[in-house]
Coordinates of C-alpha atoms in Angstrom, one line a residue:
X1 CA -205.3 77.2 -82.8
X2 CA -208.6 75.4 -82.5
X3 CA -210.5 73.6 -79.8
X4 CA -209.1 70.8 -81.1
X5 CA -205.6 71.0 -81.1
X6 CA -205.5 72.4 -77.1
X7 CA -202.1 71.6 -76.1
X8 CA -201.6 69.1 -73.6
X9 CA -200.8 70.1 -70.2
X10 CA -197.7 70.5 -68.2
X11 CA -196.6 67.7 -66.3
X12 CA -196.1 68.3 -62.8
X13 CA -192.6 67.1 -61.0
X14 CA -193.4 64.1 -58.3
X15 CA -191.7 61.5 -56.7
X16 CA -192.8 57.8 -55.0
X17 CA -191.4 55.0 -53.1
X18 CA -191.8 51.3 -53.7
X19 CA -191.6 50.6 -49.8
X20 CA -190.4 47.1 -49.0
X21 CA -189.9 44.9 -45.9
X22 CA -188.9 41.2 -45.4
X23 CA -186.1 40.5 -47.7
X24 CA -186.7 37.0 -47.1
X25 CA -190.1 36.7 -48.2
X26 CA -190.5 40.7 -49.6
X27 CA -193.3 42.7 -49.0
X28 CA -194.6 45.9 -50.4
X29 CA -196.9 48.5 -49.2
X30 CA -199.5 50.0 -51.3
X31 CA -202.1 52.2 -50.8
X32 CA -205.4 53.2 -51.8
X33 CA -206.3 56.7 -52.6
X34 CA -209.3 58.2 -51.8
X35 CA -212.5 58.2 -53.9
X36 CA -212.4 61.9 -53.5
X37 CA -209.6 62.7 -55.4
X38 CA -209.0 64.5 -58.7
X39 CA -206.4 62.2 -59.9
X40 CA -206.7 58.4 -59.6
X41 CA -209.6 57.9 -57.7
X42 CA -209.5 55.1 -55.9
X43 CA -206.6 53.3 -57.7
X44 CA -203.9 51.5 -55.3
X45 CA -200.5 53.4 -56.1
X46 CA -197.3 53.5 -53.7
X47 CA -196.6 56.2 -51.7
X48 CA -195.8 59.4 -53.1
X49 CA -196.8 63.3 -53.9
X50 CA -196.2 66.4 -55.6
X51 CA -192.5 67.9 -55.5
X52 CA -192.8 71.0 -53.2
X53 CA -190.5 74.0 -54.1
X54 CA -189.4 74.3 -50.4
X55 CA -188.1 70.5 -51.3
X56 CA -185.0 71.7 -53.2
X57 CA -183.8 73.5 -49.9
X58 CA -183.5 70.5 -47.9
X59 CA -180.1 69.1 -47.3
X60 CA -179.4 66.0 -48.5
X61 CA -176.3 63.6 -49.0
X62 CA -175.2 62.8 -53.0
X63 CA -176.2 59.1 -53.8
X64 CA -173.1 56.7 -55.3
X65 CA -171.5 57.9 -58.6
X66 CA -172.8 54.1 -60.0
X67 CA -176.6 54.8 -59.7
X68 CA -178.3 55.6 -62.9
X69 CA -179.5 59.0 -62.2
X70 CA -176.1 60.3 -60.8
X71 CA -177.7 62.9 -58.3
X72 CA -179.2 65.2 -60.8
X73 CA -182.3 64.1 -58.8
X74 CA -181.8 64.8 -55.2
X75 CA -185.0 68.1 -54.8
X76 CA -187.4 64.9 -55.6
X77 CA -185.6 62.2 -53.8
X78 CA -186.6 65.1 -50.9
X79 CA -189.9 64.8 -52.4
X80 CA -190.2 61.0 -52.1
X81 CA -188.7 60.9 -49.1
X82 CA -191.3 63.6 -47.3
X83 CA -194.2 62.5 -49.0
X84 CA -193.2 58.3 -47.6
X85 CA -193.3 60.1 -43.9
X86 CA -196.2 62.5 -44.7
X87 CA -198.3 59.2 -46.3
X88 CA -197.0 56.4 -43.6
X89 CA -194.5 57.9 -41.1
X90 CA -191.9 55.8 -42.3
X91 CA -189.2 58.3 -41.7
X92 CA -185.8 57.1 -44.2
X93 CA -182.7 59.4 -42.9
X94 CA -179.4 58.4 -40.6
X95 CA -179.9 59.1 -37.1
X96 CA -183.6 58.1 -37.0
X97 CA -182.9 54.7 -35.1
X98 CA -182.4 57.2 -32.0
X99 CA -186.4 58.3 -31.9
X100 CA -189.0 56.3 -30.8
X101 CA -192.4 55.3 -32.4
X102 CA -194.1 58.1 -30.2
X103 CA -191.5 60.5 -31.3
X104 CA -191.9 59.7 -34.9
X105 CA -195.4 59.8 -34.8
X106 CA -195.6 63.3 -32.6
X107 CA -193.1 64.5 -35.5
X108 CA -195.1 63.5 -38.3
X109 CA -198.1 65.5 -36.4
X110 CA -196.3 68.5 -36.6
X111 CA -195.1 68.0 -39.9
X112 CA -198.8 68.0 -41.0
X113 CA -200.2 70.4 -38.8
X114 CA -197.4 72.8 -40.7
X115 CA -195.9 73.8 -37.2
X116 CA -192.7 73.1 -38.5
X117 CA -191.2 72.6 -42.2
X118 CA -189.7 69.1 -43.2
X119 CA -186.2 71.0 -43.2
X120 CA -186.4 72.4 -39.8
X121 CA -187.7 69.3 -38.4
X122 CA -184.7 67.2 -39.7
X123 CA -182.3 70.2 -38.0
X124 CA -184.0 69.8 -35.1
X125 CA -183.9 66.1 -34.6
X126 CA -179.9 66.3 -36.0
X127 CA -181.6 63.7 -38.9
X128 CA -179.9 63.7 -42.5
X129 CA -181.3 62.6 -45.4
X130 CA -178.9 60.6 -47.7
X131 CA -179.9 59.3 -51.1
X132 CA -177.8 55.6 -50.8
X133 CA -181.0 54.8 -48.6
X134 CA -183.2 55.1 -51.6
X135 CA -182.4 53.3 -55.1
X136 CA -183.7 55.3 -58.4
X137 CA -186.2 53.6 -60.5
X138 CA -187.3 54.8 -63.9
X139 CA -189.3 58.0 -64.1
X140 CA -192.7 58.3 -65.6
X141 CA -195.2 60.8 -67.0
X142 CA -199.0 61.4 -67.6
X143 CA -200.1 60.4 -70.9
X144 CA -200.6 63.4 -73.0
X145 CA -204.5 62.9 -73.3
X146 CA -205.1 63.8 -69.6
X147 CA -206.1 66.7 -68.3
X148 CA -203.9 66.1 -64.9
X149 CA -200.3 65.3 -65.5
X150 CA -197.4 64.0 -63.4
X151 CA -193.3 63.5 -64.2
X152 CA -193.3 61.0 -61.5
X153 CA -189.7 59.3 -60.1
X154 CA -189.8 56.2 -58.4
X155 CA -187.5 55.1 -55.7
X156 CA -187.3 51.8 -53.8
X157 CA -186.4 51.5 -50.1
X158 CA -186.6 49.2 -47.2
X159 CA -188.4 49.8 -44.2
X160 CA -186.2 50.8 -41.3
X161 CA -186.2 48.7 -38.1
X162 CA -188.1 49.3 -35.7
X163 CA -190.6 51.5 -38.1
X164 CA -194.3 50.6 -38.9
X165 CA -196.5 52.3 -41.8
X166 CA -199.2 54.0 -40.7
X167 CA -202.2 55.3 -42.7
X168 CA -203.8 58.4 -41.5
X169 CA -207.4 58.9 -43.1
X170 CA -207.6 61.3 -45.9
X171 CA -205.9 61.4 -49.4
X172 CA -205.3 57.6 -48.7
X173 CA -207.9 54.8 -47.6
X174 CA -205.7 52.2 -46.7
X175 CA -202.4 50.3 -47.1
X176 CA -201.8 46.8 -46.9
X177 CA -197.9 44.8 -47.1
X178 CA -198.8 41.8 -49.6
X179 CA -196.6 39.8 -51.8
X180 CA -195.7 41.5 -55.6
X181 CA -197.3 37.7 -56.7
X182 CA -200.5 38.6 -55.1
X183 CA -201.1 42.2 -55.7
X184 CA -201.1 41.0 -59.3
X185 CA -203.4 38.1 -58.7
X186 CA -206.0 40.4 -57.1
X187 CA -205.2 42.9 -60.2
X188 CA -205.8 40.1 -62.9
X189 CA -209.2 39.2 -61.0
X190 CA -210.4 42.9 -61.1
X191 CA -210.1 43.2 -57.6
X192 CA -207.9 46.8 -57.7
X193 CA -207.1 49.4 -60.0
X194 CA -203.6 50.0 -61.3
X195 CA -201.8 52.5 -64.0
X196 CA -199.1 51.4 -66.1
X197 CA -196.0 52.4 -63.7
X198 CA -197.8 50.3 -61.2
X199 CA -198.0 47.3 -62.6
X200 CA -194.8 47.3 -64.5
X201 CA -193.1 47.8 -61.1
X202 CA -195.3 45.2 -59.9
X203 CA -194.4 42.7 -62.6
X204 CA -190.8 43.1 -62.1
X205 CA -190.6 42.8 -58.4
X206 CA -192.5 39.3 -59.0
X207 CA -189.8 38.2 -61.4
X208 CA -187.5 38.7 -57.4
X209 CA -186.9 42.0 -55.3
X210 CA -183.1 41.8 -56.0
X211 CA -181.9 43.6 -58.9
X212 CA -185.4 45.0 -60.0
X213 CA -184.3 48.4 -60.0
X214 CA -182.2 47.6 -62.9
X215 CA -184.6 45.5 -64.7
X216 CA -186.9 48.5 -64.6
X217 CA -184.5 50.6 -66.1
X218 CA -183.8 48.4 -68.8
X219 CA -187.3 49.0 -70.2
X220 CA -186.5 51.7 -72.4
X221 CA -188.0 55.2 -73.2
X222 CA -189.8 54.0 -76.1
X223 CA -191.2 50.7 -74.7
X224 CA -192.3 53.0 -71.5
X225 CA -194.1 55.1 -74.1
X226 CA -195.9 52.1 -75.8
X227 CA -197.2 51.1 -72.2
X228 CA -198.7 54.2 -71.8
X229 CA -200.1 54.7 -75.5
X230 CA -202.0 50.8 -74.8
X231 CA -203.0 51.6 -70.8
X232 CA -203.7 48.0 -69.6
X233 CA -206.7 49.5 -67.6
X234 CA -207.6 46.2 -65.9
X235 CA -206.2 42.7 -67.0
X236 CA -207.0 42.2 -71.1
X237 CA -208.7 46.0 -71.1
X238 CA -206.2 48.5 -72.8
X239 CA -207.5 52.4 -73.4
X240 CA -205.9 54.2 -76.3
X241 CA -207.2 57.6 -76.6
X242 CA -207.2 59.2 -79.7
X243 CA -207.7 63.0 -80.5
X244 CA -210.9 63.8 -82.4
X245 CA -213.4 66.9 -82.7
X246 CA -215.6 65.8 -79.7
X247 CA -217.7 68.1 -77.0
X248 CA -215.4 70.8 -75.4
X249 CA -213.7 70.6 -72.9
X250 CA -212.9 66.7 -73.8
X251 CA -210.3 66.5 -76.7
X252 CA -210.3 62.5 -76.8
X253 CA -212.3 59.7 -77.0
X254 CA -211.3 56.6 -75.9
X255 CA -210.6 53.9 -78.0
X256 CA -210.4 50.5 -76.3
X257 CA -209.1 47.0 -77.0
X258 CA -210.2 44.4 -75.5
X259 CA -209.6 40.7 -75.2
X260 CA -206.6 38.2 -74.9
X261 CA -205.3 36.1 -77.9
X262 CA -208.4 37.6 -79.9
X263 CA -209.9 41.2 -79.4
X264 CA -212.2 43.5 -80.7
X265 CA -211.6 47.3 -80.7
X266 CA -214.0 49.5 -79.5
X267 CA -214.3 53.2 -81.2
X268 CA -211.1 53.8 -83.1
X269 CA -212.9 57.1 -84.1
X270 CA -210.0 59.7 -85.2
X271 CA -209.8 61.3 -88.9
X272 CA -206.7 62.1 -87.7
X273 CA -204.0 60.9 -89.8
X274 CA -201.2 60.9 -86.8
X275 CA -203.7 59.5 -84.6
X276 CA -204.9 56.6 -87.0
X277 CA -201.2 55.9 -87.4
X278 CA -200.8 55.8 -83.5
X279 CA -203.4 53.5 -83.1
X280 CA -201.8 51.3 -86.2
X281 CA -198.6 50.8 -83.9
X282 CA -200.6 49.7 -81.1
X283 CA -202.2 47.5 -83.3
X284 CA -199.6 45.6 -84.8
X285 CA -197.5 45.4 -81.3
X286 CA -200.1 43.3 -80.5
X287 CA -200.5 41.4 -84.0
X288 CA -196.4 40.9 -83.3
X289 CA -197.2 39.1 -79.9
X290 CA -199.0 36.3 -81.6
X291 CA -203.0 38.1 -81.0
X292 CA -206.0 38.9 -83.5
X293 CA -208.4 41.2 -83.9
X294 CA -211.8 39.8 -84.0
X295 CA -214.1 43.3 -85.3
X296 CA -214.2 46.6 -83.9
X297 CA -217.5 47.8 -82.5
X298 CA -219.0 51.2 -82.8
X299 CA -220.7 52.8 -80.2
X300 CA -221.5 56.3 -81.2
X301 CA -220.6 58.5 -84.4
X302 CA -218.5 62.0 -84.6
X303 CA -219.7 64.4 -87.4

């Protein structure tokens, strides 16, 4: 095996939540990550992490027979469920309307202090997670071409009463509640940075917060691939990285397309045949919405 054909790597298991409040006028919380990071930078995500193993021993109650993932997912609806405390002490579990802001805030303090694990803490308070509080949305993963990957499962939940998000300084900026309508609007005027899951939820909870869940998972595999082959970067910029013999470590260069009803493509360098033909079906998914392509610029030249 050469340079060039380094396999991609392993996704990592995750979980997020689309956290809402106001089901009159909905809200939802994102949050900016940290321009420190290793993995999206400064982007606005919702809140979320990295499955832990210590996840998959935490008790929690089966979800309804009628939701789409049929409890074959409770270790990361854990995960989510953690990380939403962890990220923004919003604490989702029955029994919780008993503790008090202080309380839930001293708990989340020993949560991340490590004085106590996220099991032992729920024991302790006599908590219980139950999945019903959390509605599955599709799962996504990493493009292939990364060098950091995630299997990411989304979840959507309201914010308990009484609760408020907080935002402790460190892998996250900030966190704001806004309208779907207008985290799109600042989006589309390159006020934020977004990746594919993102956005899609995004778009669908702007179409109305009842019944998104299914919407989402009516998008299917394939159409959830093409997203992520044509990453909308920011509004009428897509990236499509292609596999060439560049510099080590890199194994792509990015290819981008650029433009609304008329674009121009920016170095569709591959000699790959599979690649060339990947970047073909990008092409005429957008030739099939109605769009052109203008000319494709060249910026620098492989051997």
């Amino acid at each position: 095996m050469s340079l060039f054909d380094k396999p991609p790597a392993e996704p990592r298991d995750a979980a997020a939540v689309v956290l809402l409040r106001d089901a009159a006028d909905p809200r939802v919380l994102w949050v900016r990550r940290s321009k420190t990071l290793a993995f999206m930078a400064g982007y606005h995500a919702f809140p979320g992490g990295q499955r832990d193993p210590e996840d998959e021993a935490v008790p929690i109650l089966p979800p309804a027979s009628s939701d789409p993932a049929n409890g074959q997912d409770l270790p990361l609806r854990v995960t989510a469920l953690r990380e939403l405390f962890e990220e923004t002490g919003v604490l989702i579990a029955r029994g919780v309307e008993r503790l008090s802001p202080a309380r839930l805030a001293a708990l989340r303090d020993e949560l991340l202090r490590e004085s106590i694990s996220f099991r032992d803490l729920l024991a302790r308070e006599d908590l219980v997670l139950d999945a019903a509080l959390i509605d599955s949305a599709p799962r996504w993963v990493t493009p292939a071409s990364l060098p950091r990957r995630f299997d990411t499962r989304f979840f959507a939940a309201w914010l308990p009463e009484g609760q408020e998000a907080h935002i402790l300084p460190g892998e996250l900026e900030s966190g704001e509640w806004l309208r779907p309508a207008e985290a799109l609007c600042r989006w589309v005027d390159g006020d934020c940075l977004l990746v594919t899951p993102i956005t899609v939820t995004l778009q669908a909870l702007s179409e109305g917060v009842p019944g998104f869940t299914e919407r989402l998972h009516r998008i299917s595999q394939a159409d959830r691939d093409h997203l992520e082959t044509r990453v909308e970067m920011r509004y009428g910029i897509y990236l499509c990285p292609l596999r060439t013999p560049t510099i080590p470590p890199a194994t792509h260069t990015n290819c981008f397309l650029i433009g609304g009803d008329e674009l121009v493509i920016i170095d569709p360098g591959s000699p790959y045949p599979d690649q060339q033909q990947r970047l073909d079906v990008v092409i005429d998914r957008f030739l099939a919405e109605g769009r052109r392509f203008r000319e494709i610029l060249i910026t620098h030249l492989h051997p």
